[in-house]
């Protein structure tokens, strides 16, 4: 299994759920942005959002998505914030509509992160299971 398999599953199932920790409570919300850059899996959210503050306080995150065939992907790891200009440029290139949200007119800034010590799990209703550390 490779990063390519993870990216293909995310591409085929573009809405996934992103979980953070708020104190001792989980918080989950739908996300749609991801990218692979420099061999790392990146996600992003507005720096003005609770999810961003939660990641700064506790970097443990998890995402999950599923398809109509009963297969799912779960990824967990430690979020590492990365605000380098070249990463932001790559995010805007990957999903140009982000520029409509994060710009000087709105005053919003995108916060990007990659997963460190990450683990991906593919599973299905038939009991198949595959794991990848990256």
GROMACS .gro file of C-alpha atoms in nm:
model
  134
    1UNK     CA    1   0.000   0.000   0.000
    2UNK     CA    2   0.127   0.343  -0.077
    3UNK     CA    3   0.051   0.711  -0.044
    4UNK     CA    4  -0.097   0.681  -0.394
    5UNK     CA    5  -0.366   0.443  -0.264
    6UNK     CA    6  -0.452   0.689   0.016
    7UNK     CA    7  -0.471   0.981  -0.227
    8UNK     CA    8  -0.685   0.782  -0.472
    9UNK     CA    9  -0.933   0.691  -0.196
   10UNK     CA   10  -0.955   1.054  -0.081
   11UNK     CA   11  -1.003   1.170  -0.440
   12UNK     CA   12  -1.286   0.921  -0.491
   13UNK     CA   13  -1.446   1.024  -0.159
   14UNK     CA   14  -1.382   1.398  -0.143
   15UNK     CA   15  -1.567   1.474   0.181
   16UNK     CA   16  -1.401   1.329   0.488
   17UNK     CA   17  -1.439   1.389   0.858
   18UNK     CA   18  -1.157   1.552   1.051
   19UNK     CA   19  -1.135   1.498   1.427
   20UNK     CA   20  -0.948   1.711   1.678
   21UNK     CA   21  -0.939   1.711   2.057
   22UNK     CA   22  -1.101   1.994   2.255
   23UNK     CA   23  -0.987   1.951   2.614
   24UNK     CA   24  -1.090   1.590   2.670
   25UNK     CA   25  -1.369   1.583   2.410
   26UNK     CA   26  -1.349   1.484   2.044
   27UNK     CA   27  -1.464   1.734   1.781
   28UNK     CA   28  -1.542   1.620   1.428
   29UNK     CA   29  -1.624   1.825   1.120
   30UNK     CA   30  -1.642   1.763   0.743
   31UNK     CA   31  -1.339   1.866   0.539
   32UNK     CA   32  -1.260   1.859   0.171
   33UNK     CA   33  -0.904   1.989   0.131
   34UNK     CA   34  -0.599   1.766   0.128
   35UNK     CA   35  -0.280   1.752  -0.075
   36UNK     CA   36   0.043   1.562  -0.097
   37UNK     CA   37   0.348   1.788  -0.087
   38UNK     CA   38   0.710   1.686  -0.036
   39UNK     CA   39   0.585   1.332   0.029
   40UNK     CA   40   0.365   1.444   0.321
   41UNK     CA   41  -0.013   1.443   0.354
   42UNK     CA   42  -0.139   1.796   0.421
   43UNK     CA   43  -0.472   1.935   0.539
   44UNK     CA   44  -0.582   2.293   0.598
   45UNK     CA   45  -0.829   2.511   0.780
   46UNK     CA   46  -0.869   2.877   0.867
   47UNK     CA   47  -0.643   3.003   1.144
   48UNK     CA   48  -0.951   3.178   1.286
   49UNK     CA   49  -1.132   2.848   1.345
   50UNK     CA   50  -1.167   2.642   1.661
   51UNK     CA   51  -1.014   2.341   1.484
   52UNK     CA   52  -0.690   2.535   1.435
   53UNK     CA   53  -0.677   2.637   1.803
   54UNK     CA   54  -0.750   2.278   1.906
   55UNK     CA   55  -0.462   2.147   1.694
   56UNK     CA   56  -0.224   2.400   1.848
   57UNK     CA   57  -0.327   2.280   2.195
   58UNK     CA   58  -0.328   1.907   2.110
   59UNK     CA   59  -0.182   1.794   1.776
   60UNK     CA   60  -0.344   1.448   1.775
   61UNK     CA   61  -0.588   1.429   1.483
   62UNK     CA   62  -0.773   1.166   1.286
   63UNK     CA   63  -0.965   1.165   0.960
   64UNK     CA   64  -1.214   0.914   0.829
   65UNK     CA   65  -1.406   0.867   0.506
   66UNK     CA   66  -1.605   0.587   0.346
   67UNK     CA   67  -1.745   0.491   0.009
   68UNK     CA   68  -2.081   0.347  -0.097
   69UNK     CA   69  -1.932  -0.005  -0.114
   70UNK     CA   70  -1.872  -0.023   0.261
   71UNK     CA   71  -1.498   0.046   0.244
   72UNK     CA   72  -1.338   0.311   0.460
   73UNK     CA   73  -1.011   0.485   0.529
   74UNK     CA   74  -0.901   0.612   0.867
   75UNK     CA   75  -0.580   0.813   0.915
   76UNK     CA   76  -0.437   0.934   1.243
   77UNK     CA   77  -0.121   1.119   1.335
   78UNK     CA   78   0.030   1.428   1.491
   79UNK     CA   79  -0.040   1.754   1.315
   80UNK     CA   80   0.264   1.966   1.236
   81UNK     CA   81   0.174   2.322   1.140
   82UNK     CA   82   0.354   2.447   0.831
   83UNK     CA   83   0.300   2.807   0.716
   84UNK     CA   84   0.585   2.828   0.463
   85UNK     CA   85   0.485   3.044   0.163
   86UNK     CA   86   0.560   2.762  -0.083
   87UNK     CA   87   0.318   2.531   0.103
   88UNK     CA   88   0.044   2.796   0.092
   89UNK     CA   89   0.112   2.847  -0.280
   90UNK     CA   90   0.082   2.472  -0.339
   91UNK     CA   91  -0.248   2.462  -0.147
   92UNK     CA   92  -0.391   2.742  -0.364
   93UNK     CA   93  -0.268   2.563  -0.675
   94UNK     CA   94  -0.421   2.234  -0.557
   95UNK     CA   95  -0.760   2.389  -0.473
   96UNK     CA   96  -0.790   2.734  -0.636
   97UNK     CA   97  -1.126   2.808  -0.470
   98UNK     CA   98  -0.939   2.843  -0.138
   99UNK     CA   99  -0.822   3.182  -0.266
  100UNK     CA  100  -1.184   3.303  -0.247
  101UNK     CA  101  -1.189   3.233   0.129
  102UNK     CA  102  -0.832   3.309   0.235
  103UNK     CA  103  -0.723   3.648   0.101
  104UNK     CA  104  -0.662   4.010   0.198
  105UNK     CA  105  -1.027   4.109   0.140
  106UNK     CA  106  -1.167   3.852   0.383
  107UNK     CA  107  -0.877   3.883   0.625
  108UNK     CA  108  -0.873   3.505   0.671
  109UNK     CA  109  -0.550   3.306   0.660
  110UNK     CA  110  -0.523   2.936   0.583
  111UNK     CA  111  -0.346   2.717   0.837
  112UNK     CA  112  -0.177   2.417   0.681
  113UNK     CA  113  -0.054   2.106   0.854
  114UNK     CA  114   0.095   1.773   0.765
  115UNK     CA  115   0.073   1.448   0.953
  116UNK     CA  116   0.375   1.313   1.135
  117UNK     CA  117   0.400   0.956   1.266
  118UNK     CA  118   0.086   0.885   1.068
  119UNK     CA  119  -0.098   0.557   1.034
  120UNK     CA  120  -0.355   0.478   0.766
  121UNK     CA  121  -0.605   0.194   0.788
  122UNK     CA  122  -0.819   0.060   0.506
  123UNK     CA  123  -1.107  -0.165   0.607
  124UNK     CA  124  -1.437  -0.297   0.479
  125UNK     CA  125  -1.752  -0.475   0.594
  126UNK     CA  126  -1.608  -0.814   0.497
  127UNK     CA  127  -1.335  -0.781   0.760
  128UNK     CA  128  -1.050  -0.692   0.525
  129UNK     CA  129  -0.789  -0.470   0.690
  130UNK     CA  130  -0.472  -0.308   0.563
  131UNK     CA  131  -0.241  -0.075   0.756
  132UNK     CA  132   0.032   0.168   0.648
  133UNK     CA  133   0.261   0.383   0.859
  134UNK     CA  134   0.398   0.694   0.693
   0.00000   0.00000   0.00000
